[in-house]
Tab-separated table of C-alpha atoms in Angstrom:
chain	number	residue	atom	x	y	z
A	3	MET	CA	24.128	33.294	-42.183
A	4	ASN	CA	27.743	32.592	-40.198
A	5	THR	CA	27.791	31.015	-36.658
A	6	SER	CA	27.229	33.538	-34.468
A	7	GLN	CA	23.883	34.370	-36.269
A	8	PHE	CA	23.252	31.298	-36.247
A	9	THR	CA	23.327	31.028	-32.585
A	10	LEU	CA	21.132	34.189	-31.132
A	11	LEU	CA	18.752	33.083	-33.430
A	12	THR	CA	18.893	29.965	-31.662
A	13	SER	CA	18.423	31.146	-28.517
A	14	ALA	CA	15.834	33.704	-29.183
A	15	ARG	CA	13.263	31.025	-29.994
A	16	ASP	CA	14.384	29.089	-26.899
A	17	LEU	CA	13.677	32.097	-25.106
A	18	LEU	CA	10.235	32.923	-26.740
A	19	GLY	CA	9.876	29.010	-25.977
A	20	VAL	CA	10.171	29.606	-22.344
A	21	LEU	CA	7.764	32.239	-21.753
A	22	ALA	CA	5.316	30.850	-23.758
A	23	MET	CA	5.544	27.942	-21.343
A	24	LEU	CA	5.455	30.280	-18.137
A	25	LEU	CA	2.413	32.178	-20.196
A	26	THR	CA	0.477	28.281	-20.202
A	27	LEU	CA	1.526	27.304	-16.811
A	28	LEU	CA	-0.086	30.963	-15.068
A	29	PHE	CA	-2.914	30.219	-17.394
A	30	ALA	CA	-3.685	26.625	-15.577
A	31	THR	CA	-2.961	28.104	-12.118
A	32	VAL	CA	-5.358	30.926	-12.555
A	33	ALA	CA	-7.763	28.003	-14.078
A	34	LEU	CA	-7.547	25.558	-11.148
A	35	ALA	CA	-7.899	29.130	-8.679
A	36	ASP	CA	-10.694	29.726	-10.088
A	37	ASP	CA	-12.150	26.159	-9.648
A	38	ASP	CA	-11.323	26.318	-6.142
A	39	ASP	CA	-13.181	29.147	-5.241
A	40	GLU	CA	-16.233	27.821	-7.489
A	41	GLU	CA	-15.946	24.173	-5.020
A	42	ALA	CA	-15.308	26.076	-2.074
A	43	GLU	CA	-18.936	28.358	-2.742
A	44	GLU	CA	-21.238	25.288	-3.419
A	45	ARG	CA	-19.678	24.110	0.154
A	46	PRO	CA	-22.105	24.044	2.895
A	47	GLU	CA	-22.007	26.120	5.602
A	48	TYR	CA	-23.316	23.594	8.240
A	49	VAL	CA	-21.236	20.397	10.354
A	50	VAL	CA	-22.622	17.294	10.756
A	51	LEU	CA	-21.934	15.586	13.961
A	52	SER	CA	-23.187	12.445	15.314
A	53	GLN	CA	-25.168	11.393	18.348
A	54	GLU	CA	-22.393	9.746	19.948
A	55	ARG	CA	-19.539	12.510	18.985
A	56	MET	CA	-22.519	15.301	20.327
A	57	LEU	CA	-23.034	13.851	23.564
A	58	GLU	CA	-19.498	13.554	23.908
A	59	HIS	CA	-18.780	17.227	24.339
A	60	ASP	CA	-22.082	17.764	25.648
A	61	ILE	CA	-24.066	19.197	22.875
A	62	VAL	CA	-27.268	19.845	23.379
A	63	THR	CA	-29.738	20.909	20.329
A	64	ALA	CA	-33.614	22.802	21.141
A	65	SER	CA	-35.391	24.671	19.214
A	66	ALA	CA	-35.508	28.521	18.429
A	67	ALA	CA	-37.971	30.531	20.427
A	68	SER	CA	-38.336	33.538	21.694
A	69	GLY	CA	-37.140	34.712	25.288
A	70	SER	CA	-34.848	36.620	27.465
A	71	LEU	CA	-31.179	37.094	27.321
A	72	SER	CA	-29.538	37.909	30.507
A	73	LEU	CA	-25.615	38.906	30.445
A	74	THR	CA	-23.859	39.386	33.650
A	75	THR	CA	-20.528	41.252	34.580
A	76	ARG	CA	-17.925	40.079	36.882
A	77	THR	CA	-16.119	42.688	38.701
A	78	PHE	CA	-14.257	43.252	42.374
A	79	GLY	CA	-14.925	45.182	45.486
A	80	ARG	CA	-14.470	45.328	49.057
A	81	ILE	CA	-17.630	45.370	52.019
A	82	VAL	CA	-17.504	48.427	54.312
A	83	HIS	CA	-19.687	49.471	56.828
A	84	ASP	CA	-22.042	52.136	55.724
A	85	PRO	CA	-21.183	55.367	56.310
A	86	ALA	CA	-24.914	56.112	57.955
A	87	SER	CA	-23.916	53.292	60.436
A	88	LEU	CA	-21.586	55.636	62.994
A	89	SER	CA	-21.825	58.490	65.091
A	90	HIS	CA	-19.636	61.003	66.959
A	91	ILE	CA	-22.024	62.647	69.548
A	92	ARG	CA	-20.404	65.490	70.892
A	93	ALA	CA	-21.481	68.078	73.339
A	94	ARG	CA	-24.399	71.145	71.942
A	95	PHE	CA	-22.516	73.748	74.145
A	96	ASP	CA	-19.424	73.703	76.547
A	97	GLY	CA	-19.167	72.633	79.654
A	98	VAL	CA	-17.884	70.260	82.384
A	99	VAL	CA	-19.260	66.545	81.924
A	100	LYS	CA	-21.218	66.134	85.180
A	101	ARG	CA	-21.892	62.302	84.215
A	102	ILE	CA	-21.444	59.721	81.011
A	103	MET	CA	-24.254	57.269	81.168
A	104	VAL	CA	-22.554	54.180	79.123
A	105	ASN	CA	-19.514	52.559	78.620
A	106	ILE	CA	-17.735	50.505	75.547
A	107	GLY	CA	-20.104	47.734	74.703
A	108	ASP	CA	-23.419	49.244	75.715
A	109	LYS	CA	-26.085	48.835	73.501
A	110	VAL	CA	-28.464	52.110	73.598
A	111	GLU	CA	-31.698	52.851	71.436
A	112	LYS	CA	-32.722	55.887	69.596
A	113	GLY	CA	-33.500	58.412	72.242
A	114	ASP	CA	-31.606	57.053	74.986
A	115	THR	CA	-29.128	59.587	77.294
A	116	LEU	CA	-25.776	59.295	77.052
A	117	ALA	CA	-24.601	61.791	79.214
A	118	ILE	CA	-25.349	64.968	81.365
A	119	ILE	CA	-23.100	68.211	80.391
A	120	GLU	CA	-23.329	71.404	82.362
A	121	SER	CA	-23.567	74.531	80.308
A	122	ASN	CA	-20.471	77.143	80.584
A	123	GLU	CA	-22.929	79.729	79.953
A	124	SER	CA	-25.792	79.277	81.973
A	125	LEU	CA	-24.636	76.735	84.023
A	126	ASN	CA	-28.033	74.819	83.385
A	127	GLN	CA	-27.765	70.971	82.721
A	128	TYR	CA	-28.663	69.459	79.929
A	129	SER	CA	-28.542	66.241	78.168
A	130	ILE	CA	-27.444	64.062	75.172
A	131	THR	CA	-29.408	61.352	73.468
A	132	SER	CA	-28.223	58.876	71.212
A	133	PRO	CA	-28.944	59.598	67.593
A	134	MET	CA	-29.320	55.900	66.355
A	135	SER	CA	-30.001	52.768	67.914
A	136	GLY	CA	-26.240	50.636	68.006
A	137	LYS	CA	-23.518	49.683	70.325
A	138	ILE	CA	-21.405	52.143	72.113
A	139	ILE	CA	-17.824	51.926	69.993
A	140	ALA	CA	-15.722	54.362	71.802
A	141	ARG	CA	-15.332	57.010	75.119
A	142	HIS	CA	-13.071	59.949	75.010
A	143	ALA	CA	-14.592	61.016	78.642
A	144	ASN	CA	-14.852	60.871	82.427
A	145	ASP	CA	-16.890	62.545	84.165
A	146	GLY	CA	-15.370	66.166	85.648
A	147	GLU	CA	-13.986	66.704	82.709
A	148	LEU	CA	-14.622	69.441	79.731
A	149	THR	CA	-16.344	68.585	76.170
A	150	ASN	CA	-14.385	71.636	74.569
A	151	GLY	CA	-15.540	70.613	71.249
A	152	GLN	CA	-14.110	66.769	71.186
A	153	VAL	CA	-16.429	64.075	70.394
A	154	LEU	CA	-17.101	62.279	73.147
A	155	LEU	CA	-18.991	58.711	72.662
A	156	SER	CA	-19.286	57.435	69.632
A	157	VAL	CA	-22.428	55.364	68.533
A	158	ALA	CA	-22.216	52.199	65.546
A	159	ASN	CA	-25.111	50.146	63.773
A	160	TYR	CA	-22.836	47.729	61.729
A	161	SER	CA	-26.203	45.592	60.893
A	162	ARG	CA	-25.976	46.880	57.914
A	163	ALA	CA	-23.187	47.188	55.098
A	164	ILE	CA	-22.292	48.352	51.621
A	165	ALA	CA	-20.129	46.809	48.980
A	166	GLN	CA	-17.736	49.052	46.517
A	167	LEU	CA	-16.874	47.362	43.577
A	168	ALA	CA	-14.963	48.790	40.432
A	169	ILE	CA	-16.133	49.095	37.465
A	170	PHE	CA	-13.874	50.083	34.879
A	171	PRO	CA	-14.950	52.035	30.951
A	172	LYS	CA	-15.560	48.818	28.796
A	173	GLN	CA	-18.618	47.783	32.066
A	174	ARG	CA	-19.797	51.469	32.316
A	175	THR	CA	-22.393	51.465	29.442
A	176	HIS	CA	-24.034	47.765	30.702
A	177	ILE	CA	-24.563	49.124	34.114
A	178	ALA	CA	-26.626	51.220	35.931
A	179	ALA	CA	-28.291	51.780	39.147
A	180	ASP	CA	-31.410	49.341	40.264
A	181	MET	CA	-29.665	46.641	38.680
A	182	GLU	CA	-29.461	43.207	40.775
A	183	VAL	CA	-25.969	42.208	42.260
A	184	THR	CA	-24.806	38.387	43.332
A	185	LEU	CA	-22.215	38.999	46.351
A	186	ARG	CA	-20.318	36.050	47.216
A	187	LEU	CA	-17.197	35.579	49.316
A	188	GLU	CA	-15.895	32.573	49.921
A	189	GLU	CA	-18.927	30.652	50.537
A	190	LEU	CA	-20.776	33.216	51.212
A	191	GLN	CA	-23.501	34.785	49.022
A	192	GLN	CA	-26.104	37.441	49.324
A	193	GLN	CA	-28.622	38.777	46.808
A	194	SER	CA	-28.732	42.766	46.690
A	195	SER	CA	-28.854	45.884	44.116
A	196	ILE	CA	-26.984	48.586	42.811
A	197	SER	CA	-27.868	52.155	45.071
A	198	HIS	CA	-25.576	54.439	42.994
A	199	ILE	CA	-22.829	54.814	40.535
A	200	THR	CA	-20.014	57.216	41.953
A	201	SER	CA	-17.217	58.594	40.065
A	202	SER	CA	-13.400	57.161	40.887
A	203	PRO	CA	-11.696	58.877	43.442
A	204	ASP	CA	-7.702	60.091	42.772
A	205	ASP	CA	-8.599	60.004	38.941
A	206	LYS	CA	-8.526	56.161	39.245
A	207	PRO	CA	-9.673	54.233	35.678
A	208	TYR	CA	-12.411	52.986	37.205
A	209	SER	CA	-15.679	54.229	39.025
A	210	ASP	CA	-16.859	52.445	42.007
A	211	ARG	CA	-20.295	51.321	41.873
A	212	VAL	CA	-22.001	51.145	45.416
A	213	CYS	CA	-24.844	47.513	46.044
A	214	GLU	CA	-26.820	47.738	49.076
A	215	ARG	CA	-27.294	44.641	51.140
């Protein structure tokens, strides 16, 4: 055998030795990984805390028992006047305003006379009464003027308000009518309930939840 052949055989033998070493390391690594998995499976799935550590983090333990689970959803909105609390007074028949009986700021009761109108057709006079109790907040007519179908007076009762709260789609499945609601405005707090849920206007990505108070 010449020198070149001896060198080739020696290189082949060294390469086989390296491959054998790599295989040995690979098998050892796999074995260690299996041992780690076995150790991980045997580790307990709980944590033991000392009494001092529990007091430090305000951790309290109690025995498990049946009970009610209360879930809350936080949302935002605005307080507005109830649309039913405002009434715009018009004359039933066109005619002449003979007399306006009230002025801005006056309190009225349901059925009180607000104005006297003389009809153009019959020339008879008839009275306009308040459809609700409240306060006169606007006056658009005076004695001697023609009614012409315009608003003569506006009566409002703002003793009742509603909250319009925005609900997003992910909250919709958890909210329904008659649910209890806590309304907070700065330091004020008011308990109420959901009156109804309406679709959002203008294609906004939420619905308006209306709460009575």
